[in-house]
Every structure is written in C-alpha cells, then in structure tokens.
Short mmCIF file of C-alpha atoms and ligand atoms in Angstrom, two decimals:
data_model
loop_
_atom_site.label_atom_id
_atom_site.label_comp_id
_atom_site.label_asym_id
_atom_site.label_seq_id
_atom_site.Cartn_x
_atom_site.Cartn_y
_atom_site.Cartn_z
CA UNK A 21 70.59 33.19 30.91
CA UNK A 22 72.16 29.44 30.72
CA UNK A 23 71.36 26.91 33.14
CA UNK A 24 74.67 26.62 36.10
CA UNK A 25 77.67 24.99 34.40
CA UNK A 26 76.51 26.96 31.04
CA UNK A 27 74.13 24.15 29.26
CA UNK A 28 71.07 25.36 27.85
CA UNK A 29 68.90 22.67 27.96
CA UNK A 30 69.43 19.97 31.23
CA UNK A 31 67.41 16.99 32.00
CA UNK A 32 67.20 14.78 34.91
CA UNK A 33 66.12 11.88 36.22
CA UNK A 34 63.48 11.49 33.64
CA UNK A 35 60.67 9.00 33.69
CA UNK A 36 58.10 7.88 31.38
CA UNK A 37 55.58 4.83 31.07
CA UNK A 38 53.47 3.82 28.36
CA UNK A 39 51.47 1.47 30.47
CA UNK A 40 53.89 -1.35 30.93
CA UNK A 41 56.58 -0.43 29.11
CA UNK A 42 59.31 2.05 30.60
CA UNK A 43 60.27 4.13 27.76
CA UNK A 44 62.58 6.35 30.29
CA UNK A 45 63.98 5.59 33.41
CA UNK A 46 65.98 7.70 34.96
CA UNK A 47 67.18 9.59 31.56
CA UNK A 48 69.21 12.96 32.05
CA UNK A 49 70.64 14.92 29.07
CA UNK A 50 72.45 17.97 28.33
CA UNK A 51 73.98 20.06 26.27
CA UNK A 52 75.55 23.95 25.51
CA UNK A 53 75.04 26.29 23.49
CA UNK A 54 76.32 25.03 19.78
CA UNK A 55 77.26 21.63 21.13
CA UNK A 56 76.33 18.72 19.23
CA UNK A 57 75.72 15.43 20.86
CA UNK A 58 74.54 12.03 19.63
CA UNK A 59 71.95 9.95 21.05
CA UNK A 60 72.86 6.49 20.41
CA UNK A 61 71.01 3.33 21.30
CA UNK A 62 69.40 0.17 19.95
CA UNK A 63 65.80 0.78 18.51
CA UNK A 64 63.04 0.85 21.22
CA UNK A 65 65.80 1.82 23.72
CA UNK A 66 64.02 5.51 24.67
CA UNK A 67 66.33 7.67 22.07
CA UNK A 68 62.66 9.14 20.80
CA UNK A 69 60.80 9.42 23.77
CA UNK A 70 63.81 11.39 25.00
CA UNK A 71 63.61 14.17 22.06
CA UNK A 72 60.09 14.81 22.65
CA UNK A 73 60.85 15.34 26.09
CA UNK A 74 63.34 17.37 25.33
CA UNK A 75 61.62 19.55 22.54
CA UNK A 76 58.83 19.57 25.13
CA UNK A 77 56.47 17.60 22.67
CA UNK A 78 56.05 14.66 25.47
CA UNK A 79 55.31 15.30 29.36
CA UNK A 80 57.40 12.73 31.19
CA UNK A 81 55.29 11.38 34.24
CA UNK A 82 58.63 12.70 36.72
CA UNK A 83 62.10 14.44 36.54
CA UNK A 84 62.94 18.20 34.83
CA UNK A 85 63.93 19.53 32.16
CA UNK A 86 65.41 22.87 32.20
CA UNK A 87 65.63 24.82 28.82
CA UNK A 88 67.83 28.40 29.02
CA UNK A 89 66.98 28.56 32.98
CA UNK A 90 63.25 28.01 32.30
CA UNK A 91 61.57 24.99 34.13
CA UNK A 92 59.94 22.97 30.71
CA UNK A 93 57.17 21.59 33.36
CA UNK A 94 55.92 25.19 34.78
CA UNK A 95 54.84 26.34 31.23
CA UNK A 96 51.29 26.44 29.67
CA UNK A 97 51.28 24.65 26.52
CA UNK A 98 50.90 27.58 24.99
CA UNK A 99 54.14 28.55 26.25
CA UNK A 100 55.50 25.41 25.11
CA UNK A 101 54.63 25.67 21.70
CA UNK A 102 55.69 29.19 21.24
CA UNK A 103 58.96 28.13 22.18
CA UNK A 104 59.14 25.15 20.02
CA UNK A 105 58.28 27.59 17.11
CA UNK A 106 60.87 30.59 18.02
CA UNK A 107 63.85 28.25 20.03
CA UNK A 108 63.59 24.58 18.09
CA UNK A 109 63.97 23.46 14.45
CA UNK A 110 63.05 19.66 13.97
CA UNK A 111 64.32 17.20 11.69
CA UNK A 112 62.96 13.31 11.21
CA UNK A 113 63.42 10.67 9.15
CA UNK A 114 60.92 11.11 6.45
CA UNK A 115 57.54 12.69 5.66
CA UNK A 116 57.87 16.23 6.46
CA UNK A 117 57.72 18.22 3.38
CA UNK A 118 54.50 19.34 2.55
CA UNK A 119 53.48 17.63 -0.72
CA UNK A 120 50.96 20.36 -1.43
CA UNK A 121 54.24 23.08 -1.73
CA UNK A 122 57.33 23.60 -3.68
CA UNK A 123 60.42 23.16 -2.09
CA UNK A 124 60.75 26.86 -1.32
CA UNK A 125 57.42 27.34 0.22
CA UNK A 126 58.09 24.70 2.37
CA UNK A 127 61.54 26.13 3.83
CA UNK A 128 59.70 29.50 4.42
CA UNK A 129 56.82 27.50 5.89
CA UNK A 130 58.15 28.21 9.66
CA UNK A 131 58.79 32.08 8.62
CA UNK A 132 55.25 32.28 7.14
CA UNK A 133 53.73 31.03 10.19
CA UNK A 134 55.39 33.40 12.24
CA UNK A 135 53.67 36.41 10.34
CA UNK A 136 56.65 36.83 7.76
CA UNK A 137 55.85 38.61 4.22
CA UNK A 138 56.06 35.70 1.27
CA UNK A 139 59.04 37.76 -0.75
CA UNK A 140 60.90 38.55 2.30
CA UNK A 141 60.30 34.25 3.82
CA UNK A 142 61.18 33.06 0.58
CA UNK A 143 64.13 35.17 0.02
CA UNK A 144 65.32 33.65 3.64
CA UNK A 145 64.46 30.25 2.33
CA UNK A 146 66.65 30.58 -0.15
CA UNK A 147 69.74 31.18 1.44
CA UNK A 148 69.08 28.42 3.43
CA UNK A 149 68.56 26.51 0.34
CA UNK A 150 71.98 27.50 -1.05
CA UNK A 151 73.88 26.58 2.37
CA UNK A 152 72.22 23.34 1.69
CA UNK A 153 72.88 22.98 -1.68
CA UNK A 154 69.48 22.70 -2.65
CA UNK A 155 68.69 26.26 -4.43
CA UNK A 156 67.82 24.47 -7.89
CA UNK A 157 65.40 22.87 -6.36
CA UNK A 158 63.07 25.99 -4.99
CA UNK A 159 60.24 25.51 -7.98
CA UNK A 160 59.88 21.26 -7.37
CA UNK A 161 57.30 19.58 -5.55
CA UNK A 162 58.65 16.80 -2.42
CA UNK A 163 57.70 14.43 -4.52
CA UNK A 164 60.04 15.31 -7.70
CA UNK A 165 63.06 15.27 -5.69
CA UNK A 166 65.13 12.54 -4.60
CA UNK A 167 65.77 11.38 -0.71
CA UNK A 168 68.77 12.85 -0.49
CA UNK A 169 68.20 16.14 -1.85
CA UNK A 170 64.45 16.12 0.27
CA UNK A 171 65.96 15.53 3.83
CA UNK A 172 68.79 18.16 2.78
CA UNK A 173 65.18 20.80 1.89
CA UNK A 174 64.26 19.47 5.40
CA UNK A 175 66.98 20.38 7.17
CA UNK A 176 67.33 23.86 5.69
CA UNK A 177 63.29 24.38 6.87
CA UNK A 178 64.57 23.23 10.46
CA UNK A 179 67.00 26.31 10.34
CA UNK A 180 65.44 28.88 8.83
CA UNK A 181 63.97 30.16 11.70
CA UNK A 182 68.08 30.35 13.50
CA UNK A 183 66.74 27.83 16.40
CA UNK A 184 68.97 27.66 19.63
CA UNK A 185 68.27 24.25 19.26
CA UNK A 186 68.08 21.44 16.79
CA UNK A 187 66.17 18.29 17.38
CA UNK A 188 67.08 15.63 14.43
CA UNK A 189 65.49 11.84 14.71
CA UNK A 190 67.59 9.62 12.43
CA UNK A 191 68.01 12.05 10.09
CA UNK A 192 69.71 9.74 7.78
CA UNK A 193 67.73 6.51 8.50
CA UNK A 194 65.85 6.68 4.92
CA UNK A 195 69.23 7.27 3.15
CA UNK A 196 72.02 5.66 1.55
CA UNK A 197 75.51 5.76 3.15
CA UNK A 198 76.72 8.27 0.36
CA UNK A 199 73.54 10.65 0.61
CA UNK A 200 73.53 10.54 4.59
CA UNK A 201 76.75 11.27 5.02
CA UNK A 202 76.42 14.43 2.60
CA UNK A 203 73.75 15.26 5.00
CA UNK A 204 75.09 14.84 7.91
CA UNK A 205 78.28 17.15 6.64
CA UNK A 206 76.03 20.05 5.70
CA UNK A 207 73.58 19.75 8.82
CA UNK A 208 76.32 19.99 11.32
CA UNK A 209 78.25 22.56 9.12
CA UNK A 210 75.02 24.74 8.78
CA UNK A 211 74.15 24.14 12.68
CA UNK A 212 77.66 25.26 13.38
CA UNK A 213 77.59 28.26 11.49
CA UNK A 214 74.30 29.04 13.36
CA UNK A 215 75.33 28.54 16.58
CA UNK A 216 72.46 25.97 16.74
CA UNK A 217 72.94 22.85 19.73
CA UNK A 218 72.01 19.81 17.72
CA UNK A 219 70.28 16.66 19.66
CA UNK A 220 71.11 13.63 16.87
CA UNK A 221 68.92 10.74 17.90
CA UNK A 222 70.89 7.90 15.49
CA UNK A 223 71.50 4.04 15.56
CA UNK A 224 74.48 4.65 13.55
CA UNK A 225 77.99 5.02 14.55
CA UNK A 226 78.78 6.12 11.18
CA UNK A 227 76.33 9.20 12.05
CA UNK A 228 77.00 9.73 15.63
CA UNK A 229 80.60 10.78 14.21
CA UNK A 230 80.10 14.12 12.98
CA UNK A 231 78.89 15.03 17.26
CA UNK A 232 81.44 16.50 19.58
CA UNK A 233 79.73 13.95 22.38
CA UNK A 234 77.89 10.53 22.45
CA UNK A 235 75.44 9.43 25.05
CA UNK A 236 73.99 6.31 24.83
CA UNK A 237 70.32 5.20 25.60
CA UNK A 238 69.43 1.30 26.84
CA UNK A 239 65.89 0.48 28.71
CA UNK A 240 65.17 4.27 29.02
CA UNK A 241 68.50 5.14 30.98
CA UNK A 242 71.25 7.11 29.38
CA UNK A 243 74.59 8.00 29.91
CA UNK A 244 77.75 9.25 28.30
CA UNK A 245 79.95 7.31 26.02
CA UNK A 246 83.06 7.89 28.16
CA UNK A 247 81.47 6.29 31.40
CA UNK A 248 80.44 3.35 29.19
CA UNK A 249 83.96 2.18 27.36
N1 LIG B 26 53.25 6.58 22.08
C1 LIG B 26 53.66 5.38 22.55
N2 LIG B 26 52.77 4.47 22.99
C2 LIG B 26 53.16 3.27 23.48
N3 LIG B 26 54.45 2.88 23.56
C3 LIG B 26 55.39 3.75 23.14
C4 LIG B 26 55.05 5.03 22.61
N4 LIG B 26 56.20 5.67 22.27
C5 LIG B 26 57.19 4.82 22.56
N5 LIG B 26 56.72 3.66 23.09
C6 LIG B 26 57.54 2.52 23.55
O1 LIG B 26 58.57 3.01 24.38
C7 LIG B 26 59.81 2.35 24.11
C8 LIG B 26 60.83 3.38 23.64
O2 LIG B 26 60.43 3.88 22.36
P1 LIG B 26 61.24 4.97 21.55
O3 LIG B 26 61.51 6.13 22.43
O4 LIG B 26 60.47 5.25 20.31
O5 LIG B 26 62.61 4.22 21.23
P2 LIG B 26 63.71 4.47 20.09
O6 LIG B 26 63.49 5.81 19.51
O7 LIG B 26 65.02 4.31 20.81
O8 LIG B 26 63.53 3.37 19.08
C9 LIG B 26 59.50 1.28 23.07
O9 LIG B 26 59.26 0.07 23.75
C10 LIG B 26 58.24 1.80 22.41
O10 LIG B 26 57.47 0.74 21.90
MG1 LIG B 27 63.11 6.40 17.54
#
C-alpha cells in the first residue's frame, strides 16, 4: 500500500541538530514509485542528513517519515535495517567496494547476505554487471579498475537486490564529466527498468538533469525547484 496521493516514501517537517548546527529544519520530501528526483543544494546545506533520514540510517530529533504507509519512527531498528536490506540499494561517492573481493563478489555481496547460494548470487551479479557494462570486469579487484568503471560495479551492487528505492550521494562527485555522465545514463536507465525511485543527492546541475524533479536544500529546508524559479 502507497502513502495517500500514491508516494511511497513522504517526509515532513523534518528536524535535526548536531548541537548548534541545524542540519534540517523543516525538510519534507517525497517521491513515487519509479520517480526520480534530485536533491540539489550547496555543500553543508542538509542534502546528506536528508538521505539518511530518508533511508532511515539517521533519527531526526522531530517530523515523519512515512515509507510504503509504514511510520519510519514506530520501527525497532531491527525493523529498520531489514528494510534497508530488502527495500533500499545505496550508492556514494567513493569507498564502497570491498577491496578484499572481486568485482563480482562484491555485486552479489547484498544477495549473499540475504542467505543466497554463491552460483545462483553471482549469476545475478552478473546480469547486473552486463546492464552496467561492467561484465569484463567480474574477476578484478576495486583496486584494478578505474573510477568510472568502480562506481558503475557500485551501482549494479545497489540493484541487485531490485530495491523499491535507490539512495545515491553524489554519485558522480569522484568522476570526470565524461565518466559521470556515462553513469548517470546507465543508473537512471537501470533504475528505470527496475522500477526503482531514485533519491540523487548532487551539487551538480549537469547531474540533477537525468531526474524527472528537482528539490533544492538551503540551511536544512527544502523545497521544489518550481516554487523556487
Ligand atoms: N554527524 C555529524 N556531526 C556533526 N555535524 C554534522 C554531522 N552531519 C552533518 N553535520 C553538519 O550538518 C550540516 C549539513 O550537513 P550535510 O547534511 O552533510 O550537508 P550536505 O550533504 O548538503 O553537504 C553541516 O553543517 C554539517 O557540518
Ligand atoms: Mg553530502
């Protein structure tokens, strides 16, 4: 069941301190099923804080979030994480292969975790891989790959487990303009082919292109791009 108005994951009025500093103020957010919508903002406006509020990773100190009718705040963290695991895929600007694995493993990583057979993860992987370009890779190690073709290994791990959701923090910001916008083009095609709701946190107007909607972040308050031009 979708929240009224059919969005699947609603926030409002959203508040969150780190002592002094406001990081939200009054944020609200939402988006449907297969929508993708760009966070923009200037850096240290909230655009992070918001994601892991979002993806339920952060407890803001007021407001609600509402994820497929569920209230985000009346879960255990239990609950929380199961859903992060089943419902989300994440992406972020660097770091998130696992060194230690080959590019495979680390794409059936999330399947593996979830009790999937190796054969039958990796075979999954793989497709992924190939929507991604990034099949020839399966045998490397992170760190024998280039940027480009890493964050495009990332992104096929964030999807391999067919998330309703997909939470991406500048997912280009370690990339070249030619690179990131060859990501970009195969992150929204492959979320759009899922049916997967992408959150793009991203500084860049360049990236905040390939959304269907913009909302823009400043001192921790948000709103959409429409109300602001
Ligand atoms: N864990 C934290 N501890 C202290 N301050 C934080 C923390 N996370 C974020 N902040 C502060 O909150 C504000 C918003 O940060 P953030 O959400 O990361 O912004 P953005 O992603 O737009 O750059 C900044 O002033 C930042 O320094
Ligand atoms: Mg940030």
């Amino acid at each position: 069941m979708n929240a009224p108005g059919g969005s699947l994951l609603v926030a409002e009025g959203l508040r969150k301190a780190y002592g002094p500093t406001m990081a939200l103020d009054g944020a609200e957010f939402s988006i449907h099923p297969g929508e993708v919508v760009a966070v923009m903002g200037p850096s240290g406006s909230g655009k992070s804080t918001l994601l892991h509020c979002l993806a339920g990773i952060v407890t803001p100190d007021s407001g609600s979030i509402m994820y497929d009718g569920q209230d985000l705040a009346t879960m255990s963290d239990a609950q929380r994480s199961r859903l992060r695991r089943s419902d989300f895929g994440f992406v972020f600007q660097f770091g998130q292969l696992v060194p230690e694995l080959t590019c495979v493993e680390n794409v059936a990583l999330p399947l593996r975790l979830n009790g999937a057979p190796r054969k039958q993860a990796e075979r999954t992987a793989l497709e992924w891989m190939q929507r991604l370009e990034v099949d020839d890779l399966g045998r490397k190690r992170p760190g024998e790959v280039s940027g480009g073709q890493g964050q495009r290994v990332a992104v096929a791990r964030s999807l391999v487990t067919d998330p309703r959701v997909l939470f991406a923090d500048e997912p280009t910001g370690a990339l070249d303009s030619l690179n990131g916008e060859r990501v970009m083009e195969l992150l929204t095609e492959a979320a759009r082919s899922a049916n997967a709701a992408v959150v793009l946190v991203t500084h860049e107007a360049r990236v905040a292109a390939y959304s269907d909607r913009e909302i823009v972040v400043r001192d921790g308050k948000s709103r959409d791009m429409e109300r602001v031009i």
